[in-house]
Amino acid sequence: MSPHGNPEVPAGAAADVIRGARQVPAGSRTPEPADPAPTGPAPVQAPGSPAAAPEPAAWDLWEVFVRSNRGLSHVHAGSLHAPDADMALRNARDLYTRRNEGVSIWVVPAEAITTSDPGTKGAFFESPQGKDYRHATYYTKSEGVKHL
Amino acid sequence: MAQHTTLSPPAESSLDADAAGLLADAQAEFDRMMAEDSRIEPRDWMPGAYRKTLLRQISQHAHSEIIGMQPEANWISRAPSLKRKAVLMAKVQDEAGHGLYLYSAAETLGQSRDTMMADLIEGKARYSSIFNYPAPTWADMGAIGWMVDGAAICNQVPLCRASYGPYGRAMVRVCKEESFHQRQGFEILLELSNGSPEQKAMAQDAVNRWYAPALMMFGPPDDDSPNSKQSMAWNIKRFSNDELRSRFVGMMVEQVKVIGLTLPDDEIRFDEDTRTWQHGPLDWGEFQEVLAGRGPCNAQRLERRRQAHEDGAWVREAASAYAAKQRTKQMDEMDQVA
């Protein structure tokens, strides 16, 4: 028997809690890494599957976020492959919380994440130049005054 | 969604002035990051050779973790006590996890996981030569933990500062988990060393057999390691093979005394001039042979990996089928609600 029980009868794990919270889009997505490398060579498919039977399409990539303790934010821990959200959550538990690293896990389809473009750094992020007044250290006249 | 400027080097013929200018800017930015000892992230432009080097190193590292499960997994059912069995299972599970962290990091460079897995099974990919040596006795579990994991830690701690962000982050996680591996190995050897004369002899035999292969884990000597210099210029590697090896020898020299065994090397000495630990000659011919696939266990390890992958096919199929079924069920429920 598998250590995590029969997949037909979910073991009442965290996976159940979020069931229904997210509707997983039907259909297979193209397998792509979390951070598709814009300059990378196109992934080369291995000629011929090593196994005799044809393998099912590659599983989607999920990004994993772990809340290490109550009161703290979920922080990106890494990524993994899974056929759906429930199994992504179970895999995330096994892969990223073997030592009590978390009290809560989020899994997010990697392709659902929109990121800013590192190439447009200058244009996208407002320049802090000449905007010292957004920081408390800009205001010096209050030096020596208590509780200010 | 933001569009990404593609800056891959185009063919010479189509290299117009604009593209050449963009490429030069990108290279200058990359060089500046290297000079500042900053980190490169997956969506940043990077030279093709940097990407290729990283992909090779990270995927080989991942393969090593996965193949590295085998010598110890073999001993889980033969462990001398329930405690040792539980420890060994946790350790082997960690190795699987380390492999997965590293495959994830490699994927960010544009290689699919399935391709990497297939390359390993088809014998196209390399992994650490150390895992092609047999583990015939229980004392080997001690020697592997203490020496092999010890050498791995020496290698991996500086990799936490590797210039490629995802690799460094994976290594931080790996290193945190790895230290228990070495300590449990140390304890196995210590216990055997303080046991019966036969147990002590078994421990010494294992240390004798793993000593040279463990030292060779750091790779060829510096003057015979063509890629090292470039890797160091790219801030992937922080110390040379010989520097790390010397550091490791120094640690073992002290630790083996606590265990009550000896290292099978009469030539170990601390060189006052270079402030480094020196050791006896290593058989690099053997290293090359094992790396080329002609070690004692290469065929066995790959065959076992292939078999495990094929045996797991039904699990992957079942998981996919279950996911598809759940999706259909959810869709039906949604339809009913609507």
CSV table of C-alpha atoms in Angstrom, one decimal:
chain,number,residue,atom,x,y,z
A,1,MET,CA,0.0,0.0,0.0
A,2,SER,CA,1.2,3.4,-0.8
A,3,PRO,CA,2.3,5.5,2.2
A,4,HIS,CA,-0.4,8.1,1.5
A,5,GLY,CA,-3.3,5.8,1.2
A,6,ASN,CA,-5.5,4.9,-1.8
A,7,PRO,CA,-5.8,7.9,-4.0
A,8,GLU,CA,-9.4,7.0,-4.7
A,9,VAL,CA,-10.2,7.6,-1.0
A,10,PRO,CA,-8.4,10.9,0.0
A,11,ALA,CA,-6.9,10.5,3.4
A,12,GLY,CA,-8.7,13.6,4.8
A,13,ALA,CA,-5.6,15.7,4.4
A,14,ALA,CA,-5.3,19.4,3.8
A,15,ALA,CA,-6.3,18.8,0.2
A,16,ASP,CA,-9.9,18.4,1.2
A,17,VAL,CA,-10.0,21.8,2.8
A,18,ILE,CA,-9.5,23.7,-0.4
A,19,ARG,CA,-11.4,21.4,-2.6
A,20,GLY,CA,-13.8,23.5,-4.6
A,21,ALA,CA,-11.9,26.7,-3.7
A,22,ARG,CA,-10.2,26.7,-7.0
A,23,GLN,CA,-11.6,25.3,-10.2
A,24,VAL,CA,-8.8,23.7,-12.0
A,25,PRO,CA,-9.0,24.4,-15.7
A,26,ALA,CA,-9.7,21.3,-17.7
A,27,GLY,CA,-7.4,20.1,-20.4
A,28,SER,CA,-3.7,19.8,-20.4
A,29,ARG,CA,-1.4,22.8,-20.5
A,30,THR,CA,1.8,23.0,-22.2
A,31,PRO,CA,4.6,21.9,-19.8
A,32,GLU,CA,6.7,25.0,-19.1
A,33,PRO,CA,9.0,25.9,-16.4
A,34,ALA,CA,8.0,28.5,-13.8
A,35,ASP,CA,10.3,31.0,-15.3
A,36,PRO,CA,10.3,30.3,-19.1
A,37,ALA,CA,13.8,31.3,-20.1
A,38,PRO,CA,13.3,33.8,-22.9
A,39,THR,CA,16.7,33.1,-24.4
A,40,GLY,CA,16.8,29.4,-23.8
A,41,PRO,CA,17.0,26.7,-26.5
A,42,ALA,CA,13.7,25.1,-27.2
A,43,PRO,CA,13.4,22.1,-24.9
A,44,VAL,CA,14.5,19.1,-26.8
A,45,GLN,CA,12.2,16.1,-26.6
A,46,ALA,CA,13.9,12.9,-26.0
A,47,PRO,CA,13.7,10.6,-29.0
A,48,GLY,CA,11.5,7.7,-27.9
A,49,SER,CA,10.2,7.2,-24.4
A,50,PRO,CA,12.3,5.1,-22.1
A,51,ALA,CA,9.2,3.1,-21.0
A,52,ALA,CA,7.5,0.7,-23.3
A,53,ALA,CA,4.1,2.2,-22.9
A,54,PRO,CA,3.4,5.8,-24.1
A,55,GLU,CA,3.7,8.2,-21.3
A,56,PRO,CA,0.8,10.6,-20.5
A,57,ALA,CA,1.3,14.2,-21.2
A,58,ALA,CA,3.8,15.9,-18.8
A,59,TRP,CA,2.2,17.1,-15.6
A,60,ASP,CA,1.7,20.8,-15.0
A,61,LEU,CA,4.2,22.8,-13.0
A,62,TRP,CA,3.0,24.2,-9.7
A,63,GLU,CA,4.6,26.9,-7.5
A,64,VAL,CA,4.5,26.1,-3.8
A,65,PHE,CA,4.2,28.7,-1.0
A,66,VAL,CA,4.6,27.8,2.6
A,67,ARG,CA,3.5,29.7,5.7
A,68,SER,CA,6.0,28.6,8.3
A,69,ASN,CA,4.1,29.9,11.3
A,70,ARG,CA,0.8,31.6,12.2
A,71,GLY,CA,1.2,35.4,11.7
A,72,LEU,CA,3.7,35.1,8.9
A,73,SER,CA,3.1,35.3,5.1
A,74,HIS,CA,3.3,32.4,2.8
A,75,VAL,CA,6.7,32.4,1.2
A,76,HIS,CA,7.7,30.8,-2.1
A,77,ALA,CA,9.4,27.4,-1.3
A,78,GLY,CA,9.8,25.9,-4.8
A,79,SER,CA,7.9,24.1,-7.5
A,80,LEU,CA,6.8,20.7,-8.4
A,81,HIS,CA,4.8,18.7,-11.0
A,82,ALA,CA,1.4,17.3,-10.4
A,83,PRO,CA,-1.6,16.2,-12.4
A,84,ASP,CA,-4.0,18.4,-10.4
A,85,ALA,CA,-4.3,20.8,-7.4
A,86,ASP,CA,-5.1,18.2,-4.8
A,87,MET,CA,-2.1,16.1,-5.7
A,88,ALA,CA,0.1,19.2,-6.0
A,89,LEU,CA,-0.8,20.0,-2.4
A,90,ARG,CA,0.0,16.5,-1.2
A,91,ASN,CA,3.3,16.5,-3.1
A,92,ALA,CA,4.1,19.9,-1.7
A,93,ARG,CA,3.5,18.6,1.8
A,94,ASP,CA,5.8,15.7,1.2
A,95,LEU,CA,8.5,17.7,-0.6
A,96,TYR,CA,8.6,20.9,1.3
A,97,THR,CA,7.4,20.2,4.9
A,98,ARG,CA,9.2,17.0,5.9
A,99,ARG,CA,10.5,18.8,9.0
A,100,ASN,CA,7.5,20.9,10.3
A,101,GLU,CA,8.4,23.8,8.0
A,102,GLY,CA,4.8,24.9,7.6
A,103,VAL,CA,1.4,25.3,9.0
A,104,SER,CA,-0.2,26.1,5.6
A,105,ILE,CA,0.6,25.6,2.0
A,106,TRP,CA,-0.6,27.3,-1.2
A,107,VAL,CA,-0.1,25.7,-4.6
A,108,VAL,CA,-0.5,27.9,-7.7
A,109,PRO,CA,-0.3,26.8,-11.4
A,110,ALA,CA,2.9,28.3,-12.6
A,111,GLU,CA,1.3,29.5,-15.7
A,112,ALA,CA,-1.2,31.5,-13.7
A,113,ILE,CA,1.5,33.8,-12.5
A,114,THR,CA,2.1,37.1,-14.3
A,115,THR,CA,5.5,38.6,-13.7
A,116,SER,CA,7.1,41.9,-14.5
A,117,ASP,CA,9.6,41.9,-17.3
A,118,PRO,CA,13.2,42.2,-16.0
A,119,GLY,CA,14.2,43.8,-19.3
A,120,THR,CA,12.0,46.9,-18.5
A,121,LYS,CA,13.4,47.5,-15.0
A,122,GLY,CA,14.0,51.1,-15.5
A,123,ALA,CA,10.7,51.9,-17.2
A,124,PHE,CA,8.5,49.8,-15.0
A,125,PHE,CA,9.7,50.6,-11.5
A,126,GLU,CA,9.5,54.3,-10.7
A,127,SER,CA,12.8,55.9,-10.2
A,128,PRO,CA,13.5,56.7,-6.6
A,129,GLN,CA,15.8,59.5,-7.8
A,130,GLY,CA,15.1,62.8,-6.0
A,131,LYS,CA,12.3,61.2,-3.9
A,132,ASP,CA,14.1,61.1,-0.6
A,133,TYR,CA,11.1,62.7,1.0
A,134,ARG,CA,9.4,59.4,1.0
A,135,HIS,CA,11.8,58.3,3.7
A,136,ALA,CA,11.8,59.4,7.4
A,137,THR,CA,15.5,60.1,7.2
A,138,TYR,CA,14.8,63.0,4.8
A,139,TYR,CA,13.3,65.1,7.7
A,140,THR,CA,16.2,66.1,9.9
A,141,LYS,CA,14.9,69.1,11.8
A,142,SER,CA,13.2,66.9,14.4
A,143,GLU,CA,16.6,65.4,15.4
A,144,GLY,CA,16.9,65.2,19.2
A,145,VAL,CA,13.1,65.6,19.7
A,146,LYS,CA,11.8,62.6,21.6
A,147,HIS,CA,9.3,60.1,20.3
A,148,LEU,CA,9.4,61.5,16.8
B,1,MET,CA,1.1,39.8,-19.8
B,2,ALA,CA,4.4,41.5,-20.3
B,3,GLN,CA,6.2,40.8,-23.5
B,4,HIS,CA,9.7,39.6,-23.2
B,5,THR,CA,12.5,40.8,-25.3
B,6,THR,CA,14.3,37.9,-26.8
B,7,LEU,CA,18.0,38.4,-26.8
B,8,SER,CA,19.3,35.1,-27.9
B,9,PRO,CA,22.2,35.5,-30.2
B,10,PRO,CA,20.7,35.5,-33.8
B,11,ALA,CA,22.5,33.9,-36.7
B,12,GLU,CA,25.3,36.0,-38.0
B,13,SER,CA,23.6,36.9,-41.3
B,14,SER,CA,20.5,38.4,-39.5
B,15,LEU,CA,22.6,40.2,-36.9
B,16,ASP,CA,21.6,43.8,-37.6
B,17,ALA,CA,23.0,46.7,-35.7
B,18,ASP,CA,20.0,47.0,-33.3
B,19,ALA,CA,20.2,43.4,-32.3
B,20,ALA,CA,23.9,43.6,-31.9
B,21,GLY,CA,23.5,46.7,-29.7
B,22,LEU,CA,20.8,44.9,-27.5
B,23,LEU,CA,23.1,41.9,-27.2
B,24,ALA,CA,26.0,44.0,-26.2
B,25,ASP,CA,23.9,45.8,-23.6
B,26,ALA,CA,22.6,42.5,-22.2
B,27,GLN,CA,26.2,41.2,-22.0
B,28,ALA,CA,27.3,44.3,-20.2
B,29,GLU,CA,24.5,44.0,-17.7
B,30,PHE,CA,25.4,40.4,-17.1
B,31,ASP,CA,29.1,41.3,-16.6
B,32,ARG,CA,28.1,44.0,-14.2
B,33,MET,CA,26.1,41.5,-12.2
B,34,MET,CA,29.1,39.2,-12.1
B,35,ALA,CA,31.4,42.0,-11.0
B,36,GLU,CA,29.0,43.0,-8.2
B,37,ASP,CA,28.6,39.3,-7.2
B,38,SER,CA,24.9,39.7,-7.7
B,39,ARG,CA,22.5,36.9,-8.7
B,40,ILE,CA,21.1,35.9,-12.1
B,41,GLU,CA,17.5,35.0,-12.1
B,42,PRO,CA,15.7,32.8,-14.7
B,43,ARG,CA,14.3,35.6,-16.8
B,44,ASP,CA,17.5,37.5,-17.0
B,45,TRP,CA,19.6,37.4,-20.2
B,46,MET,CA,22.6,35.1,-19.8
B,47,PRO,CA,25.3,33.9,-22.1
B,48,GLY,CA,24.5,30.6,-23.8
B,49,ALA,CA,27.6,29.0,-22.3
B,50,TYR,CA,26.6,30.1,-18.8
B,51,ARG,CA,23.2,28.5,-19.3
B,52,LYS,CA,24.7,25.3,-20.7
B,53,THR,CA,27.2,25.0,-17.9
B,54,LEU,CA,24.5,25.5,-15.2
B,55,LEU,CA,22.1,23.1,-16.9
B,56,ARG,CA,24.8,20.4,-17.1
B,57,GLN,CA,25.9,20.9,-13.5
B,58,ILE,CA,22.4,21.2,-11.9
B,59,SER,CA,21.0,18.3,-13.8
B,60,GLN,CA,24.0,16.1,-13.0
B,61,HIS,CA,23.6,17.1,-9.4
B,62,ALA,CA,19.9,16.1,-9.5
B,63,HIS,CA,20.7,12.8,-11.1
B,64,SER,CA,23.3,12.1,-8.4
B,65,GLU,CA,20.7,12.6,-5.7
B,66,ILE,CA,18.3,10.3,-7.4
B,67,ILE,CA,20.9,7.5,-8.2
B,68,GLY,CA,22.3,8.1,-4.7
B,69,MET,CA,19.2,6.7,-3.2
B,70,GLN,CA,20.0,3.3,-4.3
B,71,PRO,CA,23.0,2.1,-2.2
B,72,GLU,CA,21.2,3.1,1.0
B,73,ALA,CA,17.6,2.1,-0.1
B,74,ASN,CA,19.1,-1.4,-0.5
B,75,TRP,CA,19.8,-1.4,3.3
B,76,ILE,CA,16.5,-0.2,4.6
B,77,SER,CA,15.1,-3.7,4.9
B,78,ARG,CA,18.3,-4.9,6.4
B,79,ALA,CA,18.9,-2.1,8.9
B,80,PRO,CA,19.9,-3.6,12.3
B,81,SER,CA,17.2,-1.8,14.3
B,82,LEU,CA,13.8,-0.1,13.9
B,83,LYS,CA,15.5,3.2,14.8
B,84,ARG,CA,18.2,2.8,12.1
B,85,LYS,CA,15.5,1.8,9.6
B,86,ALA,CA,13.5,4.9,10.3
B,87,VAL,CA,16.6,7.1,10.0
B,88,LEU,CA,17.6,5.5,6.7
B,89,MET,CA,14.2,5.9,5.3
B,90,ALA,CA,14.2,9.6,6.2
B,91,LYS,CA,17.6,10.0,4.6
B,92,VAL,CA,16.6,8.3,1.4
B,93,GLN,CA,13.4,10.4,1.3
B,94,ASP,CA,15.6,13.5,1.7
B,95,GLU,CA,17.8,12.4,-1.3
B,96,ALA,CA,14.6,12.1,-3.4
B,97,GLY,CA,13.6,15.6,-2.3
B,98,HIS,CA,17.0,17.0,-3.1
B,99,GLY,CA,16.8,15.5,-6.6
B,100,LEU,CA,13.4,17.2,-7.0
B,101,TYR,CA,14.6,20.6,-5.8
B,102,LEU,CA,17.4,20.4,-8.2
B,103,TYR,CA,15.3,19.3,-11.2
B,104,SER,CA,13.1,22.3,-10.5
B,105,ALA,CA,16.1,24.6,-10.6
B,106,ALA,CA,17.3,23.0,-13.8
B,107,GLU,CA,13.9,23.4,-15.4
B,108,THR,CA,14.1,27.2,-15.0
B,109,LEU,CA,16.9,27.1,-17.6
B,110,GLY,CA,14.5,25.7,-20.2
B,111,GLN,CA,15.0,22.0,-20.0
B,112,SER,CA,11.9,19.8,-19.4
B,113,ARG,CA,12.0,17.4,-16.5
B,114,ASP,CA,10.9,14.5,-18.6
B,115,THR,CA,13.9,15.1,-20.9
B,116,MET,CA,16.3,15.1,-18.0
B,117,MET,CA,14.7,11.9,-16.6
B,118,ALA,CA,14.9,10.2,-20.0
B,119,ASP,CA,18.5,11.3,-20.5
B,120,LEU,CA,19.5,9.7,-17.2
B,121,ILE,CA,17.7,6.4,-18.0
B,122,GLU,CA,19.2,6.2,-21.5
B,123,GLY,CA,22.7,6.7,-20.1
B,124,LYS,CA,23.2,10.1,-21.8
B,125,ALA,CA,23.6,12.0,-18.6
B,126,ARG,CA,26.3,11.8,-16.0
B,127,TYR,CA,26.0,11.6,-12.2
B,128,SER,CA,28.6,11.5,-9.4
B,129,SER,CA,30.9,8.6,-9.9
B,130,ILE,CA,30.7,7.8,-6.1
B,131,PHE,CA,27.4,6.1,-6.5
B,132,ASN,CA,28.8,3.4,-8.8
B,133,TYR,CA,30.6,1.8,-5.9
B,134,PRO,CA,28.9,-1.1,-4.0
B,135,ALA,CA,27.7,-0.9,-0.4
B,136,PRO,CA,28.2,-4.5,0.7
B,137,THR,CA,28.1,-4.1,4.5
B,138,TRP,CA,26.1,-2.2,7.1
B,139,ALA,CA,29.3,-0.2,7.9
B,140,ASP,CA,29.0,1.2,4.4
B,141,MET,CA,25.9,3.1,5.6
B,142,GLY,CA,28.2,4.7,8.1
B,143,ALA,CA,31.0,5.4,5.7
B,144,ILE,CA,28.6,6.8,3.1
B,145,GLY,CA,27.0,9.1,5.6
B,146,TRP,CA,30.2,10.3,7.2
B,147,MET,CA,32.5,10.5,4.1
B,148,VAL,CA,30.3,10.8,1.0
B,149,ASP,CA,27.8,13.1,2.6
B,150,GLY,CA,30.6,14.9,4.3
B,151,ALA,CA,32.3,15.5,1.0
B,152,ALA,CA,29.0,16.6,-0.5
B,153,ILE,CA,28.5,19.1,2.2
B,154,CYS,CA,31.9,20.6,1.7
B,155,ASN,CA,31.1,20.9,-2.0
B,156,GLN,CA,27.6,22.2,-1.5
B,157,VAL,CA,27.9,24.9,1.2
B,158,PRO,CA,29.8,27.3,-1.1
B,159,LEU,CA,27.2,26.5,-3.8
B,160,CYS,CA,24.6,28.2,-1.7
B,161,ARG,CA,26.2,31.4,-3.0
B,162,ALA,CA,26.2,30.3,-6.6
B,163,SER,CA,25.4,33.2,-8.9
B,164,TYR,CA,22.3,31.5,-10.3
B,165,GLY,CA,19.5,32.2,-7.9
B,166,PRO,CA,17.4,29.0,-8.2
B,167,TYR,CA,20.5,26.8,-7.8
B,168,GLY,CA,21.7,28.7,-4.7
B,169,ARG,CA,18.2,28.5,-3.2
B,170,ALA,CA,17.9,24.8,-3.8
B,171,MET,CA,21.3,24.3,-2.2
B,172,VAL,CA,20.4,26.2,0.9
B,173,ARG,CA,17.5,23.8,1.4
B,174,VAL,CA,19.7,20.8,0.6
B,175,CYS,CA,22.5,21.9,3.0
B,176,LYS,CA,20.0,22.4,5.9
B,177,GLU,CA,18.8,18.8,5.5
B,178,GLU,CA,22.2,17.3,4.7
B,179,SER,CA,23.9,17.8,8.1
B,180,PHE,CA,21.8,15.1,9.8
B,181,HIS,CA,22.9,12.7,7.1
B,182,GLN,CA,26.6,13.1,8.0
B,183,ARG,CA,26.0,12.9,11.7
B,184,GLN,CA,24.0,9.7,11.4
B,185,GLY,CA,26.8,8.1,9.4
B,186,PHE,CA,29.3,9.2,12.0
B,187,GLU,CA,27.2,7.6,14.7
B,188,ILE,CA,27.0,4.3,12.9
B,189,LEU,CA,30.8,4.2,12.5
B,190,LEU,CA,31.3,5.2,16.1
B,191,GLU,CA,29.0,2.5,17.4
B,192,LEU,CA,30.6,-0.2,15.3
B,193,SER,CA,34.1,1.1,16.2
B,194,ASN,CA,33.2,0.6,19.9
B,195,GLY,CA,31.6,-2.7,19.3
B,196,SER,CA,33.1,-6.2,18.8
B,197,PRO,CA,36.5,-6.6,17.1
B,198,GLU,CA,34.6,-7.9,14.0
B,199,GLN,CA,32.4,-4.8,14.0
B,200,LYS,CA,35.3,-2.5,14.3
B,201,ALA,CA,37.1,-4.4,11.5
B,202,MET,CA,34.0,-4.0,9.3
B,203,ALA,CA,33.9,-0.3,10.0
B,204,GLN,CA,37.6,0.1,9.2
B,205,ASP,CA,37.1,-1.8,6.0
B,206,ALA,CA,34.3,0.5,4.9
B,207,VAL,CA,36.3,3.6,5.6
B,208,ASN,CA,39.2,2.1,3.7
B,209,ARG,CA,37.1,1.5,0.6
B,210,TRP,CA,35.2,4.8,0.6
B,211,TYR,CA,38.2,7.1,1.4
B,212,ALA,CA,39.7,7.5,-2.1
B,213,PRO,CA,36.3,7.6,-4.0
B,214,ALA,CA,35.1,10.3,-1.5
B,215,LEU,CA,38.2,12.4,-2.1
B,216,MET,CA,37.6,12.1,-5.9
B,217,MET,CA,34.1,13.5,-5.5
B,218,PHE,CA,35.7,17.0,-5.6
B,219,GLY,CA,36.7,16.4,-9.2
B,220,PRO,CA,40.0,16.2,-11.0
B,221,PRO,CA,43.1,18.2,-9.7
B,222,ASP,CA,43.0,21.9,-10.5
B,223,ASP,CA,45.5,21.7,-13.3
B,224,ASP,CA,43.4,19.0,-15.0
B,225,SER,CA,40.0,20.7,-14.5
B,226,PRO,CA,39.3,22.7,-17.6
B,227,ASN,CA,35.9,24.0,-16.7
B,228,SER,CA,36.7,25.1,-13.1
B,229,LYS,CA,38.3,28.4,-14.1
B,230,GLN,CA,35.2,29.5,-16.1
B,231,SER,CA,32.8,28.3,-13.4
B,232,MET,CA,34.7,30.4,-10.8
B,233,ALA,CA,34.7,33.4,-13.1
B,234,TRP,CA,31.0,33.1,-13.3
B,235,ASN,CA,30.7,32.8,-9.5
B,236,ILE,CA,29.1,29.4,-9.7
B,237,LYS,CA,32.1,27.7,-8.1
B,238,ARG,CA,33.6,29.6,-5.2
B,239,PHE,CA,36.6,27.3,-4.4
B,240,SER,CA,38.7,25.1,-6.6
B,241,ASN,CA,38.5,21.3,-6.5
B,242,ASP,CA,41.8,21.0,-4.7
B,243,GLU,CA,41.0,23.7,-2.1
B,244,LEU,CA,37.8,21.9,-1.2
B,245,ARG,CA,39.4,18.5,-1.1
B,246,SER,CA,42.2,19.8,1.2
B,247,ARG,CA,39.6,21.3,3.5
B,248,PHE,CA,37.7,18.0,3.6
B,249,VAL,CA,40.8,16.0,4.4
B,250,GLY,CA,41.6,18.3,7.3
B,251,MET,CA,38.1,17.7,8.8
B,252,MET,CA,38.3,14.0,8.4
B,253,VAL,CA,41.7,13.8,10.0
B,254,GLU,CA,40.3,15.1,13.3
B,255,GLN,CA,36.9,13.3,13.1
B,256,VAL,CA,38.4,9.9,12.4
B,257,LYS,CA,40.2,10.1,15.8
B,258,VAL,CA,36.9,10.5,17.6
B,259,ILE,CA,35.5,7.5,15.8
B,260,GLY,CA,38.6,5.5,16.7
B,261,LEU,CA,39.5,4.4,13.2
B,262,THR,CA,42.2,5.4,10.8
B,263,LEU,CA,42.3,6.8,7.3
B,264,PRO,CA,44.0,4.6,4.7
B,265,ASP,CA,46.6,7.2,3.7
B,266,ASP,CA,50.1,7.4,5.2
B,267,GLU,CA,50.9,10.6,3.2
B,268,ILE,CA,48.3,12.9,4.9
B,269,ARG,CA,50.1,15.9,6.3
B,270,PHE,CA,49.5,19.6,6.8
B,271,ASP,CA,51.7,21.7,4.6
B,272,GLU,CA,52.8,24.7,6.5
B,273,ASP,CA,53.9,26.7,3.4
B,274,THR,CA,50.6,26.4,1.5
B,275,ARG,CA,48.5,26.1,4.7
B,276,THR,CA,46.7,23.1,3.1
B,277,TRP,CA,46.2,19.5,3.8
B,278,GLN,CA,48.0,17.1,1.5
B,279,HIS,CA,47.1,13.6,0.8
B,280,GLY,CA,48.5,10.6,-1.0
B,281,PRO,CA,48.1,10.1,-4.8
B,282,LEU,CA,44.6,9.2,-6.1
B,283,ASP,CA,43.9,6.9,-9.0
B,284,TRP,CA,42.4,9.3,-11.6
B,285,GLY,CA,42.4,6.6,-14.2
B,286,GLU,CA,39.9,4.8,-12.1
B,287,PHE,CA,37.9,8.0,-11.7
B,288,GLN,CA,37.7,8.4,-15.5
B,289,GLU,CA,36.7,4.8,-16.0
B,290,VAL,CA,33.9,5.0,-13.5
B,291,LEU,CA,32.7,8.3,-14.9
B,292,ALA,CA,32.8,6.7,-18.4
B,293,GLY,CA,30.4,4.1,-17.2
B,294,ARG,CA,32.8,1.3,-16.4
B,295,GLY,CA,32.6,1.3,-12.6
B,296,PRO,CA,31.6,-1.6,-10.5
B,297,CYS,CA,27.9,-0.7,-10.3
B,298,ASN,CA,27.1,1.6,-13.3
B,299,ALA,CA,25.0,-0.8,-15.2
B,300,GLN,CA,23.2,-2.0,-12.1
B,301,ARG,CA,22.3,1.6,-11.0
B,302,LEU,CA,21.0,2.6,-14.4
B,303,GLU,CA,19.0,-0.6,-14.8
B,304,ARG,CA,17.5,-0.1,-11.4
B,305,ARG,CA,16.5,3.4,-12.2
B,306,ARG,CA,15.0,2.4,-15.5
B,307,GLN,CA,13.1,-0.4,-13.8
B,308,ALA,CA,11.8,1.9,-11.1
B,309,HIS,CA,10.6,4.4,-13.7
B,310,GLU,CA,8.8,1.7,-15.7
B,311,ASP,CA,7.3,0.1,-12.5
B,312,GLY,CA,6.0,3.5,-11.6
B,313,ALA,CA,4.2,4.0,-14.9
B,314,TRP,CA,0.9,2.7,-13.6
B,315,VAL,CA,1.1,5.2,-10.7
B,316,ARG,CA,1.6,8.1,-13.0
B,317,GLU,CA,-1.3,6.9,-15.2
B,318,ALA,CA,-3.5,6.4,-12.2
B,319,ALA,CA,-2.8,9.9,-10.9
B,320,SER,CA,-3.5,11.4,-14.3
B,321,ALA,CA,-6.7,9.4,-14.6
B,322,TYR,CA,-7.8,10.4,-11.1
B,323,ALA,CA,-7.1,14.0,-11.8
B,324,ALA,CA,-9.2,13.8,-15.1
B,325,LYS,CA,-12.0,12.1,-13.2
B,326,GLN,CA,-12.0,14.8,-10.5
B,327,ARG,CA,-12.1,17.5,-13.1
B,328,THR,CA,-15.1,16.0,-14.8
B,329,LYS,CA,-16.8,15.6,-11.5
B,330,GLN,CA,-16.2,19.2,-10.6
B,331,MET,CA,-17.5,20.3,-14.0
B,332,ASP,CA,-20.7,18.3,-13.5
B,333,GLU,CA,-21.2,19.8,-10.1
B,334,MET,CA,-20.7,23.3,-11.5
B,335,ASP,CA,-23.2,22.6,-14.2
B,336,GLN,CA,-25.7,21.5,-11.6
B,337,VAL,CA,-25.3,24.6,-9.6
B,338,ALA,CA,-25.6,26.7,-12.8
